[in-house]
Structures are given as C-alpha cells and as structure tokens.
Short mmCIF file of C-alpha atoms in Angstrom, two decimals:
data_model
loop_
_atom_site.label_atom_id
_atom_site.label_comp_id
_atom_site.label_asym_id
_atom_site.label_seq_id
_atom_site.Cartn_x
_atom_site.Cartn_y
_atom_site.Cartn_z
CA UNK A 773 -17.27 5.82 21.54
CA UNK A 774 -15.13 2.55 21.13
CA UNK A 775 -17.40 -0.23 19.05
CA UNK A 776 -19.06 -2.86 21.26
CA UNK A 777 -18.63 -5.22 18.02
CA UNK A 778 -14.67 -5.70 18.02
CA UNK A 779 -14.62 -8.72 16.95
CA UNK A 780 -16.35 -8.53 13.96
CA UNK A 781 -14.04 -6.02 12.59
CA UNK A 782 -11.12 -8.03 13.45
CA UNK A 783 -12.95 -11.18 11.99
CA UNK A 784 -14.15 -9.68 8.71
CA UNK A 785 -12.88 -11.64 5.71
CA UNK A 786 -11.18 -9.51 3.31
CA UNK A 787 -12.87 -12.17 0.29
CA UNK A 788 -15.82 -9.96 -0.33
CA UNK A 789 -14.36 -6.75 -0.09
CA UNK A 790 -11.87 -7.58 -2.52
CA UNK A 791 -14.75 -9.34 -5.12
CA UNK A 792 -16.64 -6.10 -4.62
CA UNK A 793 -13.86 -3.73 -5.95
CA UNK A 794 -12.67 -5.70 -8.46
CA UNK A 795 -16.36 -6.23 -10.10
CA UNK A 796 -16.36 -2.40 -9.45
CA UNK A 797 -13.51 -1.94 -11.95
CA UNK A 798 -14.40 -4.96 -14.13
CA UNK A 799 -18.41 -3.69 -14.44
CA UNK A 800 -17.12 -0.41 -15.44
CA UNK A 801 -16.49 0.99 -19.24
CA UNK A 802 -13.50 2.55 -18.75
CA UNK A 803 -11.23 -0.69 -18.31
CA UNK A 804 -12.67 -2.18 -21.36
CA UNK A 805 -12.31 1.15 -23.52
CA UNK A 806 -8.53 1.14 -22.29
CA UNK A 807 -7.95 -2.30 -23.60
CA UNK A 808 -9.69 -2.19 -26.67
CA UNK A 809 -7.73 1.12 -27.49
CA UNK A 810 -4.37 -0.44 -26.47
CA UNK A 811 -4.69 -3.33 -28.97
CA UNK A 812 -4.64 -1.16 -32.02
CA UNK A 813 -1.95 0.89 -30.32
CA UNK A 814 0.22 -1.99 -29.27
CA UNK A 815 -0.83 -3.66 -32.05
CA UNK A 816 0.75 -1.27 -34.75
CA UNK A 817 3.85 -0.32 -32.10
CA UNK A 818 4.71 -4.60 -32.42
CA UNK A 819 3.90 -4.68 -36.22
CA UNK A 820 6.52 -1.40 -36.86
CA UNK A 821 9.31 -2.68 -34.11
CA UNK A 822 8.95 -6.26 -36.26
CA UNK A 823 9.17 -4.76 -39.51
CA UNK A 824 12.32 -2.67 -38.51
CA UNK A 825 13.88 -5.53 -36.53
CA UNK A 826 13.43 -7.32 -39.40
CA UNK A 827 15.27 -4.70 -41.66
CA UNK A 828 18.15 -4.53 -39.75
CA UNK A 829 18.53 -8.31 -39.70
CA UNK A 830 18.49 -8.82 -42.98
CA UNK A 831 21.37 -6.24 -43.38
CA UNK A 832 23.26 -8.15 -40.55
CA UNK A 833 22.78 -11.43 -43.26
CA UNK A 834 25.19 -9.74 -45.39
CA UNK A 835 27.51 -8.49 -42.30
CA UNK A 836 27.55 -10.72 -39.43
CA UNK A 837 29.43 -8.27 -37.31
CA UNK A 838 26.13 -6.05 -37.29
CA UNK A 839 24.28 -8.75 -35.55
CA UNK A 840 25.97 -8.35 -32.07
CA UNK A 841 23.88 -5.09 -32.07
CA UNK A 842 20.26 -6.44 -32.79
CA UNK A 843 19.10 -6.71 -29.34
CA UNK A 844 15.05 -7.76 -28.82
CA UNK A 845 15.06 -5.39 -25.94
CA UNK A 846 15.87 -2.39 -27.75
CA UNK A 847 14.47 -3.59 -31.07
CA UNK A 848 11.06 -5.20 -29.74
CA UNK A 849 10.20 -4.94 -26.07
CA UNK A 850 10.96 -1.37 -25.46
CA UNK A 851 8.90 0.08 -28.20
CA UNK A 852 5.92 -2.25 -28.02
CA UNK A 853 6.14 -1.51 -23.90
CA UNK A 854 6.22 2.19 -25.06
CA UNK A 855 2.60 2.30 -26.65
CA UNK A 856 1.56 0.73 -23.12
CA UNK A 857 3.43 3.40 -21.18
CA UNK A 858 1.35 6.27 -23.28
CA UNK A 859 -1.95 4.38 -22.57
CA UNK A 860 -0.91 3.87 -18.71
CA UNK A 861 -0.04 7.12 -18.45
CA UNK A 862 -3.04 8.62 -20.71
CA UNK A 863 -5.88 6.38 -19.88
CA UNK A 864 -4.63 4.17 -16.77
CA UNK A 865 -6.03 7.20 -14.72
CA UNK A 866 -9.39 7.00 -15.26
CA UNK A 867 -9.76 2.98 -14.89
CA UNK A 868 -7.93 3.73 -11.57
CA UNK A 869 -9.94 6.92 -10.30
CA UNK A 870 -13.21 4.78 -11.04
CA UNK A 871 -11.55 2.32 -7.80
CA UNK A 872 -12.85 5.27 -5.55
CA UNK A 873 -14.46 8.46 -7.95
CA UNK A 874 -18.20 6.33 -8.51
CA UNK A 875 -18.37 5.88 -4.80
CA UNK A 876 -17.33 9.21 -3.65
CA UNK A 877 -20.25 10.75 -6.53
CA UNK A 878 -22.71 8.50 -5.55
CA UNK A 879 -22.32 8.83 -2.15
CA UNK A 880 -21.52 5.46 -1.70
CA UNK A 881 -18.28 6.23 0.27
CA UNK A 882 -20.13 6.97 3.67
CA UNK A 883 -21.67 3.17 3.57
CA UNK A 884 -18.13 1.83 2.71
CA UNK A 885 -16.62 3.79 5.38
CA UNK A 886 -19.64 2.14 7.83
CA UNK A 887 -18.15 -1.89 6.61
CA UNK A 888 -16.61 -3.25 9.22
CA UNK A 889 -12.74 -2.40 7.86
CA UNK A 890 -10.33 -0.15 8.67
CA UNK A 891 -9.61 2.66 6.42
CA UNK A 892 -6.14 1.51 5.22
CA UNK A 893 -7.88 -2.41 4.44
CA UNK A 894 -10.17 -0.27 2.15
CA UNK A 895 -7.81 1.81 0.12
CA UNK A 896 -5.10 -1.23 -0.06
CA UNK A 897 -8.50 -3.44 -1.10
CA UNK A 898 -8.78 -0.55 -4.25
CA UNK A 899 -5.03 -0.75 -4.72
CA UNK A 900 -5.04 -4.49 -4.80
CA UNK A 901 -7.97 -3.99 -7.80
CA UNK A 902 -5.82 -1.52 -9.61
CA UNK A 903 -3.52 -3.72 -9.32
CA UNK A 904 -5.99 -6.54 -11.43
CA UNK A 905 -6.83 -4.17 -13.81
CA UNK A 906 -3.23 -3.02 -14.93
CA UNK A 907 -2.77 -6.64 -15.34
CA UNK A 908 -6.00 -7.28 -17.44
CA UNK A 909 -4.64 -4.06 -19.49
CA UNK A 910 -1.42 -5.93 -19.81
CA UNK A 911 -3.24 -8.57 -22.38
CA UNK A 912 -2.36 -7.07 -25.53
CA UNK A 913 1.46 -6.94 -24.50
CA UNK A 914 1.68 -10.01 -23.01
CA UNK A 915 0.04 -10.87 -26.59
CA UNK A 916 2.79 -9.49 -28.61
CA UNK A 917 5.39 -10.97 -26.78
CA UNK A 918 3.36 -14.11 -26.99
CA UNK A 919 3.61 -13.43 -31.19
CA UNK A 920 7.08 -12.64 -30.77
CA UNK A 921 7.86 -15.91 -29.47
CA UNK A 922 5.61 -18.06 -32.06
CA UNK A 923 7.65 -16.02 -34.68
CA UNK A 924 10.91 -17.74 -33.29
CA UNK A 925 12.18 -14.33 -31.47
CA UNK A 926 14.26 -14.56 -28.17
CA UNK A 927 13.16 -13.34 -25.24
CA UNK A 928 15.90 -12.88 -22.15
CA UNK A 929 13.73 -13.87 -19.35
CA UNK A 930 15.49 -11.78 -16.83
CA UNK A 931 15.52 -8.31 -19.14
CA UNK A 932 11.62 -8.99 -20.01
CA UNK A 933 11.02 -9.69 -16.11
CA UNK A 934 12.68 -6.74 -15.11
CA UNK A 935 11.19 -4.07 -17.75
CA UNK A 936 8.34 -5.46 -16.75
CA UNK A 937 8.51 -5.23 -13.37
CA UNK A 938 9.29 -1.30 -13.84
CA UNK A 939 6.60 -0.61 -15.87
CA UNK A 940 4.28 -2.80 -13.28
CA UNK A 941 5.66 0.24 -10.61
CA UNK A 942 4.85 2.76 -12.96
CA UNK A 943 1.23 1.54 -13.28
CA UNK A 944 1.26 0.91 -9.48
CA UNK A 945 2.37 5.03 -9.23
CA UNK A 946 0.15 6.00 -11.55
CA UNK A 947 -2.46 4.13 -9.56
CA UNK A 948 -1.81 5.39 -6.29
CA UNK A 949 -1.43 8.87 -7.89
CA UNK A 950 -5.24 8.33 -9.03
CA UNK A 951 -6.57 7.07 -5.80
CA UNK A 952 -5.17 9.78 -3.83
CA UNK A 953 -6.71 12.25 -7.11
CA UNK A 954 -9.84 10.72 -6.04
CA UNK A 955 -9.73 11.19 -2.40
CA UNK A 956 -8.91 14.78 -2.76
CA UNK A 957 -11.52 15.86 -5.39
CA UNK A 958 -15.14 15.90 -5.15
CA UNK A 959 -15.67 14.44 -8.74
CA UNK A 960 -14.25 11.63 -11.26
CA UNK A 961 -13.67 14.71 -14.00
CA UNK A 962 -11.64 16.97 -11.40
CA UNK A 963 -9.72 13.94 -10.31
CA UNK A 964 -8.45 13.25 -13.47
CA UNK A 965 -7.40 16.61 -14.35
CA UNK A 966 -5.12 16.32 -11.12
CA UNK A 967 -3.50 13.19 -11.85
CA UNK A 968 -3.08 14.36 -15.78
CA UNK A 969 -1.39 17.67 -14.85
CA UNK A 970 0.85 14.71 -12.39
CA UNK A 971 2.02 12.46 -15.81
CA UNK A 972 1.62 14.60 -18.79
CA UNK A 973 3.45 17.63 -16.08
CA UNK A 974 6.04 15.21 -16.32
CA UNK A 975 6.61 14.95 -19.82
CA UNK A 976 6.58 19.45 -20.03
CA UNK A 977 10.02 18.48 -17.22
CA UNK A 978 11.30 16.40 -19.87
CA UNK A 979 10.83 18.65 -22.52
CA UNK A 980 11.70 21.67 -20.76
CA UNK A 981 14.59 20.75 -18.56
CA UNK A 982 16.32 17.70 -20.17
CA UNK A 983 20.00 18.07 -19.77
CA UNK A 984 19.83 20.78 -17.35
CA UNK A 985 21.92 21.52 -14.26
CA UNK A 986 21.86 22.12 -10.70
CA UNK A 987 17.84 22.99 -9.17
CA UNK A 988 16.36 22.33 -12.46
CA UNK A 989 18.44 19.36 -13.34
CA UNK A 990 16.76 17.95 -9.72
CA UNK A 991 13.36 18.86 -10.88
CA UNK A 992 13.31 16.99 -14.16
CA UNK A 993 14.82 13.63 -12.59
CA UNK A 994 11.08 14.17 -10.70
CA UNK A 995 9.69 13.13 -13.94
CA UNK A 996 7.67 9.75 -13.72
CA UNK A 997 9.20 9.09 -17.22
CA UNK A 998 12.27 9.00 -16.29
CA UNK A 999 11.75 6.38 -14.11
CA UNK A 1000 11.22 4.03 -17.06
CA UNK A 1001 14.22 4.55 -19.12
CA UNK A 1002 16.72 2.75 -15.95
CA UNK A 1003 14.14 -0.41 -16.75
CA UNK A 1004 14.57 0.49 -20.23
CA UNK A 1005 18.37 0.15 -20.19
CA UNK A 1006 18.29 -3.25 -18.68
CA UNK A 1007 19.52 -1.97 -15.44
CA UNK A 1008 17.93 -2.70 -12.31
CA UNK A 1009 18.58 0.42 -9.66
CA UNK A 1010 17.85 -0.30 -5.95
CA UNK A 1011 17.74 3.42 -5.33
CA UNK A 1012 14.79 3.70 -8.59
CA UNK A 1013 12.56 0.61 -7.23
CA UNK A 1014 12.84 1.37 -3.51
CA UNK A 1015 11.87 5.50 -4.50
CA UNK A 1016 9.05 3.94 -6.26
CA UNK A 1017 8.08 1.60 -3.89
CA UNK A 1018 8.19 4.87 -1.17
CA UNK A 1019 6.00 6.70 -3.74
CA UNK A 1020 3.60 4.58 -3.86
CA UNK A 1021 3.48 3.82 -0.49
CA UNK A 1022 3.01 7.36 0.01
CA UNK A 1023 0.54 8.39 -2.31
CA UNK A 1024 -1.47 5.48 -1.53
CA UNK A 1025 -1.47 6.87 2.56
CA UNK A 1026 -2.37 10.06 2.00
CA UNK A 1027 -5.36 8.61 -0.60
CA UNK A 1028 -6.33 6.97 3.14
CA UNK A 1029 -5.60 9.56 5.19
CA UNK A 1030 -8.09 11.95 2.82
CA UNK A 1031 -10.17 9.19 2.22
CA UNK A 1032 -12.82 8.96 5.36
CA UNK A 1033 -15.92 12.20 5.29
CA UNK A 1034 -16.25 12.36 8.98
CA UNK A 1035 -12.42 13.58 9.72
CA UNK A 1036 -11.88 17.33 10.51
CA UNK A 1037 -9.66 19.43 7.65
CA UNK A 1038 -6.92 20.29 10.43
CA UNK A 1039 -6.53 16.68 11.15
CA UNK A 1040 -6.03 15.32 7.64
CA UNK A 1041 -3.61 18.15 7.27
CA UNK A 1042 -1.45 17.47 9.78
CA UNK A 1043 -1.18 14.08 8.87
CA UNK A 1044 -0.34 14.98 5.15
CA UNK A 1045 2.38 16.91 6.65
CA UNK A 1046 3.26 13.84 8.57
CA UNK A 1047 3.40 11.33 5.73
CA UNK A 1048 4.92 14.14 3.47
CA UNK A 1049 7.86 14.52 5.25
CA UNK A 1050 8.36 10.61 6.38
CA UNK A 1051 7.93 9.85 2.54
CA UNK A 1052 10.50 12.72 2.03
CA UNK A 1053 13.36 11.55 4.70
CA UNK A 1054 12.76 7.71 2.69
CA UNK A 1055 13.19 9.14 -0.84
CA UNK A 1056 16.70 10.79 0.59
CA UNK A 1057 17.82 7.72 1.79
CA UNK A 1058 16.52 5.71 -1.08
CA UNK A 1059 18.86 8.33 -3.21
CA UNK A 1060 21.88 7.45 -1.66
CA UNK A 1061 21.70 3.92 -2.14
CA UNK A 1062 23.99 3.19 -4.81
CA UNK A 1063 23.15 -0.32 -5.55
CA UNK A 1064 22.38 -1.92 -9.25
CA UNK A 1065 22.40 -4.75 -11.14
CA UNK A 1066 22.93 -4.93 -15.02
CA UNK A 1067 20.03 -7.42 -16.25
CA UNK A 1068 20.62 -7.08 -19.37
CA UNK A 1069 21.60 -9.51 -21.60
CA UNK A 1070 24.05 -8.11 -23.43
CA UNK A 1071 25.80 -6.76 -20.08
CA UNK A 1072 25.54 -3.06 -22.41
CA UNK A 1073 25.98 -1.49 -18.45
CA UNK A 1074 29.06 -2.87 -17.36
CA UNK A 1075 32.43 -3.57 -18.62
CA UNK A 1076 33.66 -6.91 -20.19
CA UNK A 1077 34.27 -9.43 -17.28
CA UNK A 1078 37.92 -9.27 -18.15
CA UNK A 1079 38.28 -5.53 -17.74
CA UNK A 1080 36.40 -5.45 -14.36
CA UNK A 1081 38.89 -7.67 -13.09
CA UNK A 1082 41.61 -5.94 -14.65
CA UNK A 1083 39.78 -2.79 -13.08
CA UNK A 1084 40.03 -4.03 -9.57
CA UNK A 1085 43.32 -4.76 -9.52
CA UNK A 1086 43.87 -0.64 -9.21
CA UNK A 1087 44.14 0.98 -5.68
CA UNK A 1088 45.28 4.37 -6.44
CA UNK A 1089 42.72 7.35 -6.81
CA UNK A 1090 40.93 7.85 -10.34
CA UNK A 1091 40.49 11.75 -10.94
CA UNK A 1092 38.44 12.12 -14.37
CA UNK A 1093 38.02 15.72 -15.52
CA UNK A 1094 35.71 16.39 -17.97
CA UNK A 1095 35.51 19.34 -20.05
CA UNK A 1096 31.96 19.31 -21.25
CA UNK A 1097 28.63 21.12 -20.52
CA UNK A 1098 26.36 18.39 -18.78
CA UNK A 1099 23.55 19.40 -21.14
CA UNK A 1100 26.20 18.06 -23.89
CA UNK A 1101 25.03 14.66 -25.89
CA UNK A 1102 28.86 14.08 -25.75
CA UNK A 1103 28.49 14.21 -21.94
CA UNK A 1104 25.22 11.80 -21.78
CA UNK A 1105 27.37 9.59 -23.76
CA UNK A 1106 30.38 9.89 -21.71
CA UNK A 1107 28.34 8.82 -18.41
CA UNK A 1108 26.90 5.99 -19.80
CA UNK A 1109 29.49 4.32 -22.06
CA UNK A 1110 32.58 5.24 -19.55
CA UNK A 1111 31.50 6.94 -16.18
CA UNK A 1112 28.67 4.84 -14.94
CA UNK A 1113 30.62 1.55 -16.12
CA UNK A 1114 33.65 2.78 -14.06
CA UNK A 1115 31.00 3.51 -11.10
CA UNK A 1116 28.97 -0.31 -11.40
CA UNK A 1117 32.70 -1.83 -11.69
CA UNK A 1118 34.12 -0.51 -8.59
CA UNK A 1119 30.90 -0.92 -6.80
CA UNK A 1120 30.92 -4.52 -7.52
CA UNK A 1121 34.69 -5.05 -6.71
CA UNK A 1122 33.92 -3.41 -3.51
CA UNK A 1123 36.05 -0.56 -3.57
CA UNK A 1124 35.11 3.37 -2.01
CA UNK A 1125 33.69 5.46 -4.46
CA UNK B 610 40.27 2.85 -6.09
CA UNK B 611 38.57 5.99 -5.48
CA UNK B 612 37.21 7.75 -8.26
CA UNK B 613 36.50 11.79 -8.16
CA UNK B 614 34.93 13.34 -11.24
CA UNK B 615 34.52 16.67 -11.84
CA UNK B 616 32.71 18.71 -14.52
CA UNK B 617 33.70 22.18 -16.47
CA UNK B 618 30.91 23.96 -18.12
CA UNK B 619 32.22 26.41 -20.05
CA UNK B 620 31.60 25.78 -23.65
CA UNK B 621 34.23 29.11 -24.69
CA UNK B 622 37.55 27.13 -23.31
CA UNK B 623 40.04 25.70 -25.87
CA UNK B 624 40.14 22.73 -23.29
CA UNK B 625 36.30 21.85 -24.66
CA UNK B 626 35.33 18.61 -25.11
CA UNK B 627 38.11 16.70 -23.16
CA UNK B 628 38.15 14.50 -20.68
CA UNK B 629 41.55 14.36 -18.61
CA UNK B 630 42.71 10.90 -16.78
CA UNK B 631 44.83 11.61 -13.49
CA UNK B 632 46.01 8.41 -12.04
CA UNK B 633 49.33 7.76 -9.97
CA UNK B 634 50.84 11.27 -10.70
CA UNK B 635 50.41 10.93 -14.56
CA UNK B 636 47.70 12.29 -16.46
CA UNK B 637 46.17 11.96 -20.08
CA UNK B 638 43.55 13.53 -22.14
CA UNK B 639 40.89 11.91 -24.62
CA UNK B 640 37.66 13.30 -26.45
CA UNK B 641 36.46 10.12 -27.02
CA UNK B 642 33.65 9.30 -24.96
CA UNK B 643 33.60 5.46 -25.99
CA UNK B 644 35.30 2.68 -22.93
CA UNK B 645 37.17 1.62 -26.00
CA UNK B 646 39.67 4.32 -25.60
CA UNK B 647 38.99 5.21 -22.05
CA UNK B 648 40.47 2.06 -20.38
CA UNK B 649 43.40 1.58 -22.83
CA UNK B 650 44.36 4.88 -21.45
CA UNK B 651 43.56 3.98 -18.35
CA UNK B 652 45.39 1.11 -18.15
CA UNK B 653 48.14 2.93 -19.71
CA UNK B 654 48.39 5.59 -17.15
CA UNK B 655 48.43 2.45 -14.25
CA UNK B 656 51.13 0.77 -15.96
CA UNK B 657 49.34 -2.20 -16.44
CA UNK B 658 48.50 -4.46 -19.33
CA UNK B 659 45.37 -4.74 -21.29
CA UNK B 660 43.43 -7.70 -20.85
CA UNK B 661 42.61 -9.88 -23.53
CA UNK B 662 39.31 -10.20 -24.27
CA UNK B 663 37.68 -13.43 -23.38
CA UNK B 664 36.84 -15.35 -26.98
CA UNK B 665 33.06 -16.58 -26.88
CA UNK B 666 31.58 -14.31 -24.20
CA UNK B 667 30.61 -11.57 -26.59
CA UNK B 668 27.02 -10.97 -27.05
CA UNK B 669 25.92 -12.88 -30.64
CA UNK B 670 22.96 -10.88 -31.34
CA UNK B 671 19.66 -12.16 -32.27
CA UNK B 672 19.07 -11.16 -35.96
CA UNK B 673 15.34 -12.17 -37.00
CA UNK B 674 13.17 -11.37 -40.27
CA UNK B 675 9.90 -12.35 -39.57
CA UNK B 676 6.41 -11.31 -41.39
CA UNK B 677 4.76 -8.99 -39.18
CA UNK B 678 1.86 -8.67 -40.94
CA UNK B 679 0.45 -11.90 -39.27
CA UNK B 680 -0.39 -9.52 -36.26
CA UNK B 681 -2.07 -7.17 -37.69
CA UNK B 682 -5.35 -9.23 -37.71
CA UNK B 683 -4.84 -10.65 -34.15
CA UNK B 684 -4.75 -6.79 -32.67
CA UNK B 685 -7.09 -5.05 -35.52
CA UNK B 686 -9.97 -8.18 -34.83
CA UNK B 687 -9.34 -11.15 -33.21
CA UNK B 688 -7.94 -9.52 -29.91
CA UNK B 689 -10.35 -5.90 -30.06
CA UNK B 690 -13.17 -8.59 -31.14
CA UNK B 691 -12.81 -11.43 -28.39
CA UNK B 692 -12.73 -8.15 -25.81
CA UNK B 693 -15.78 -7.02 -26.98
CA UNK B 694 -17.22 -10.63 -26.49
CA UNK B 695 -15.92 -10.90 -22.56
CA UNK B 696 -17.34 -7.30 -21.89
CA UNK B 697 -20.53 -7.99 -23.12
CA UNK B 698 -20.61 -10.82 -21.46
CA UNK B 699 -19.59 -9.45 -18.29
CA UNK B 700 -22.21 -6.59 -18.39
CA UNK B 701 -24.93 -9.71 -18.70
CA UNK B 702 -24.94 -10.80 -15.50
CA UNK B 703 -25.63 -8.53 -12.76
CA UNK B 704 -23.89 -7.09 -10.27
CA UNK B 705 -24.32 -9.29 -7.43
CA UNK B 706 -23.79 -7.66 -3.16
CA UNK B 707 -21.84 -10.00 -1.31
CA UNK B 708 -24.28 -11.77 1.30
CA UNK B 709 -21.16 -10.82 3.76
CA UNK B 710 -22.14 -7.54 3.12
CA UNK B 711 -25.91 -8.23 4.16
CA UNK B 712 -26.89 -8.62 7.42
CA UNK B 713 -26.88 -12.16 9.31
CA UNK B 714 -25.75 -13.27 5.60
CA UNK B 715 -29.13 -12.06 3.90
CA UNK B 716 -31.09 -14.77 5.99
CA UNK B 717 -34.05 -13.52 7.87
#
C-alpha cells in the first residue's frame, strides 16, 4: 500500500540521521580501542622509519651521490602508512560492523527501517559515518607526518595526497566489506569472521600465489593488498581507483539490498545476482583502462623527460622477448624498471600499444 | 610504435634469462633488466642517438638525521593519554534522540 505521507519522506532532513550514526560509532568502544592501539603501533612504525632514514642519511653525508635515493615516501610515509594498513585491515572491521551489527542485535533495525528514508539514504548515512571514523583513526598518522614536518622532513604534497587517497579507498572497501558482513549475518561476532576471512584471505593469496601465472596469477591480483602497493609506488592507476570505486559501490548495494527484514530470500537473491554481475561487467571495463599518472616525486615510474621524447620519435613496432619465468624477481624487475616505463611512455606520447 | 611482448617460461633453455630487442629488422639481446641498458640498445637498434640527459632535473634526494626519540612520548602518552581524555569525555554526556526523530518534534 503506497504511503499517504509522501512528502515527509521526500522532506526528511538527512541532519539527524547522519548525527545519529555518527554518535553511534563515536559512543561506541571499539573506535576508541582502535585508536589508542594505533598510536603505539604507528608510533613505533614512525620512530623505526626515522631512525633508519636517519642512518642512511648520514651515510649519504659522506657520499652525496647516495642521496638521490633517500626518498620520504619510501623511507617514511610508506612504512608509518603500513602500521595503519594492518590496523585498518585488523581492527577497521569491527568499528565499521558496529555502523549496522548493534542495531541488527538489538533489534533496532526494524525501527530504522520504519524512519522515514529510503533504504539506500540509510546504508550511504552508515557509509558516510565509516567514513568519519576512518578519518578520526587517521589521527595518529596525520600526527606523524605532522612530527615529520616539525623535524624539517619534506613532504611531496602530491605523493602524500595520493597514498593517501589509496589507503582512504582501502578503508572505504574495507568498510563497505563490513557493512555488507553485517547485513548478511545475524550477529556482530559472525560478521566479523566474514569480513576477516575477506582481508586476512587476502594476505594467504599473497602468500600463496605471489608470482604465479595464468588462473592463479588472476586470483592473487584479487588481493585487497595489492591494491595498496600501485599507491605505494607513487603511481596513480585509473583502472585501480575506478575498480575500487566499483567495489565499493558494490559491496555497499548489496549491504542495502540485504539490509531491510521484511524482503523475501528469493528477492534479495535475485538482486545480488543483479548487482553481482553489473559490478562484474564494470570491473572488466575498469581493467582495460590503461590510464596512469606517475605522482611521484622522483618520476621512479617513467623515463627521464629526455628519453620519452627521444622514445616518441620511434614509429616502427617494438617486439621484446623475454626469456624469464614470470614468477622470476629478475622478471618483476624487468616490468617495472623497463616494461611498464616503455608502456606509461608510449601511452603518454599517444601511440597504439 | 607498437610494442608486443612476449614471455618464455622455461627455466631449462640456454636462452634463460634474456631479453631479446626486435626493432626495424635488427634484433639484440640483454640480461640486464635495468632502462640503463635497455634504451641504449634500444636506441641503438633504431639508429638513433642517445639523448643527453637534461643537467638539473635529476631528483636531489632528501637526506635527513633527525632524533626520533622525541616521538616516542607523543604516541606512548601524550597522544594514547589526550584519547583517553576525549573518550571519557564523550561517554559523559548522554546519548541524546534527535527531536526529528520524535514525533511533532517531541512537543505535545
């Protein structure tokens, strides 16, 4: 039976909603246990990527030439970002699951579900308060880098920005990962088991099939960690942040679409199917975009301006054949130091690939 | 310029380890796996000349030796400590229902 009160639904200020799940978050312990575990964590990461910055400056006194390799995004950001990526990917659940678990236990849900919102206002509402809390966990970072500065450090705005815009994503996925966790399960505890078997599953791919080919070498680039290391690199991937962005997107739908009590089973699994294979077709296209931008400073993705030039000046075909395994460390090497360089250069010259 | 790449696997070959350059009929092979060799042979193979590196754009590095032992108190108490502070605080004050949420705005 269609509502007589329309307009209140259409009318209803979003204000409230959004205090409401952010005080949810705020007024409960896990968000606070999270950040007082990451200072200590972050803490000591900062102190140890300091002291060995520090060590390999003072042996670049004595050689100059060694200091064109001292890099604060190798040296600093990426291993103080790396104790937040274990806590994100450890702890981050259970702030998140908390958006949605407490109200699904309580029973709490089937009042929310009453408030005059639709169903995707309320689960982007949570997402929007995930969103808050990764950025209240982001203090002690934000703290180091903050230290970093005071200490006289440099900071490349554009490489800091964009690692921290990937791992932003990756809290974001890990977020949407736990909301839909939540929807699913019947309790906090079996929520987070799901969306732990999700991120620490990821790390077994990386263990197990690092360097692999064919199928398996397709399964491991599933891992969420790998999606890190392209931020990591100072290289900003279309491909990476619009996969992301469709992950999200489609973890966060199907948290909605399994989110309201009153609809039938056979309905909320057609609709999985639905958004399962509409986020599917969007991660194939997102795959073939070939799009990327070297942010980092010291341009350690691309070729010296001079050779790119040089490079563009050639119009015949380019065969390379290499005679390596692709699980070879000689091969990783060749991709990134020749291969991938040769790939960004003709890409940005405009020529086929 | 179209590039094609193609990889052998097979560890047993005498061939191992190289990587072969085919460009405008002529060919050459390298192990290395650094650019540094890579586009000298490249250019090579194209007939053209090296360019000349441009003086001043190289990266300079940013060398520091700091004392990181200043942090250590600002993440071990100041930071943990000040958190503590702001949750407590926080748990004070009640958790308040919007009067949106109440009916004709809690009024009678």
């Amino acid at each position: 039976m269609r509502s007589p009160d329309v307009m209140t639904i259409r009318r209803a200020s979003r204000r409230p909603l959004m205090t409401k799940e952010v005080g949810e978050l705020l007024s409960g312990r896990a968000l606070w246990t999270m950040l007082l575990i990451l200072c200590p964590l972050v803490g000591f990461s900062f102190f140890q990527a300091v002291a060995l910055y520090g060590e390999a400056s003072a042996a670049a006194r004595d050689q100059p030439q060694l200091a064109t390799s001292l890099s604060p995004l190798d040296g600093i950001l990426v291993p103080t970002f790396g104790a937040f990526y274990v806590a994100v990917t450890l702890l981050f659940p259970f702030v998140a699951i908390r958006a949605l678990g407490r109200e699904k236990e309580t029973g709490a849900l089937k009042l929310l579900v009453q408030l005059p919102y639709p169903i995707p206002t309320l689960v982007a509402a949570k997402l929007a308060a995930v969103t808050a809390a990764w950025l209240v966990t982001l203090i002690p970072t934000a703290s180091a880098l903050l230290l970093w500065l005071s200490f006289g450090g440099h900071l490349n705005a554009l490489e800091t920005s964009s690692l921290l815009f990937g791992h932003l994503l990756y809290g974001l996925l890990i977020g949407a990962i736990a909301l839909f966790a939540a929807a699913i399960s019947d309790n906090s505890a079996t929520a987070a088991i799901v969306t732990l078997a999700l991120t620490i599953g990821s790390w077994v791919l990386d263990f197990a099939l690092a360097g692999q080919s064919g199928v398996l070498g397709w399964v491991s680039r599933l891992s969420l960690t790998q999606a890190l290391r392209t931020f990591e690199q100072g290289l900003l991937s279309a491909a990476l942040v619009l996969g992301m962005c469709v992950a999200i997107a489609g973890f966060v739908t199907l948290a909605a679409i399994w989110l309201h009590p009153g609809t039938s089973l056979d309905k909320k699994f057609a609709r999985t199917i639905l958004c399962v294979g509409i986020a599917g077709a969007l991660l194939a296209i997102a795959t073939q975009l070939r799009k990327s931008s070297d942010v980092s400073e010291d341009k350690r993705n691309s070729f010296p301006v001079a050779d790119q030039r040089a490079l563009a000046g050639l119009n015949e075909p380019l065969i390379i054949t290499v005679h390596l395994a692709p699980e070879d460390p000689r091969y990783v090497d060749l991709q990134r130091n020749v291969l991938s360089k040769l790939e960004e250069s003709f890409r940005t010259s405009r020529f086929a690939w | 310029m179209t590039i094609g790449q193609s990889v052998i696997r097979s560890a047993g070959e005498v061939s191992y380890g190289e990587i072969e350059y085919s460009y405008g009929g002529r060919s050459a092979k390298s192990r290395s796996t650094s650019h540094r060799e890579a586009l000298p042979l490249l250019y090579g193979l194209a007939g053209v000349p090296a360019p000349t590196p441009q003086i001043g754009q190289e990266y300079p590095g940013y060398p520091l030796v700091s004392d990181g032992w200043i942090a250590l108190p600002w993440f071990f108490v100041i930071l943990p400590l000040s958190i503590a502070v702001a949750w407590w605080r926080w748990n004070r004050h009640a958790p308040r229902i919007s009067a949106e949420f109440v009916k004709n705005g809690g009024k009678p």
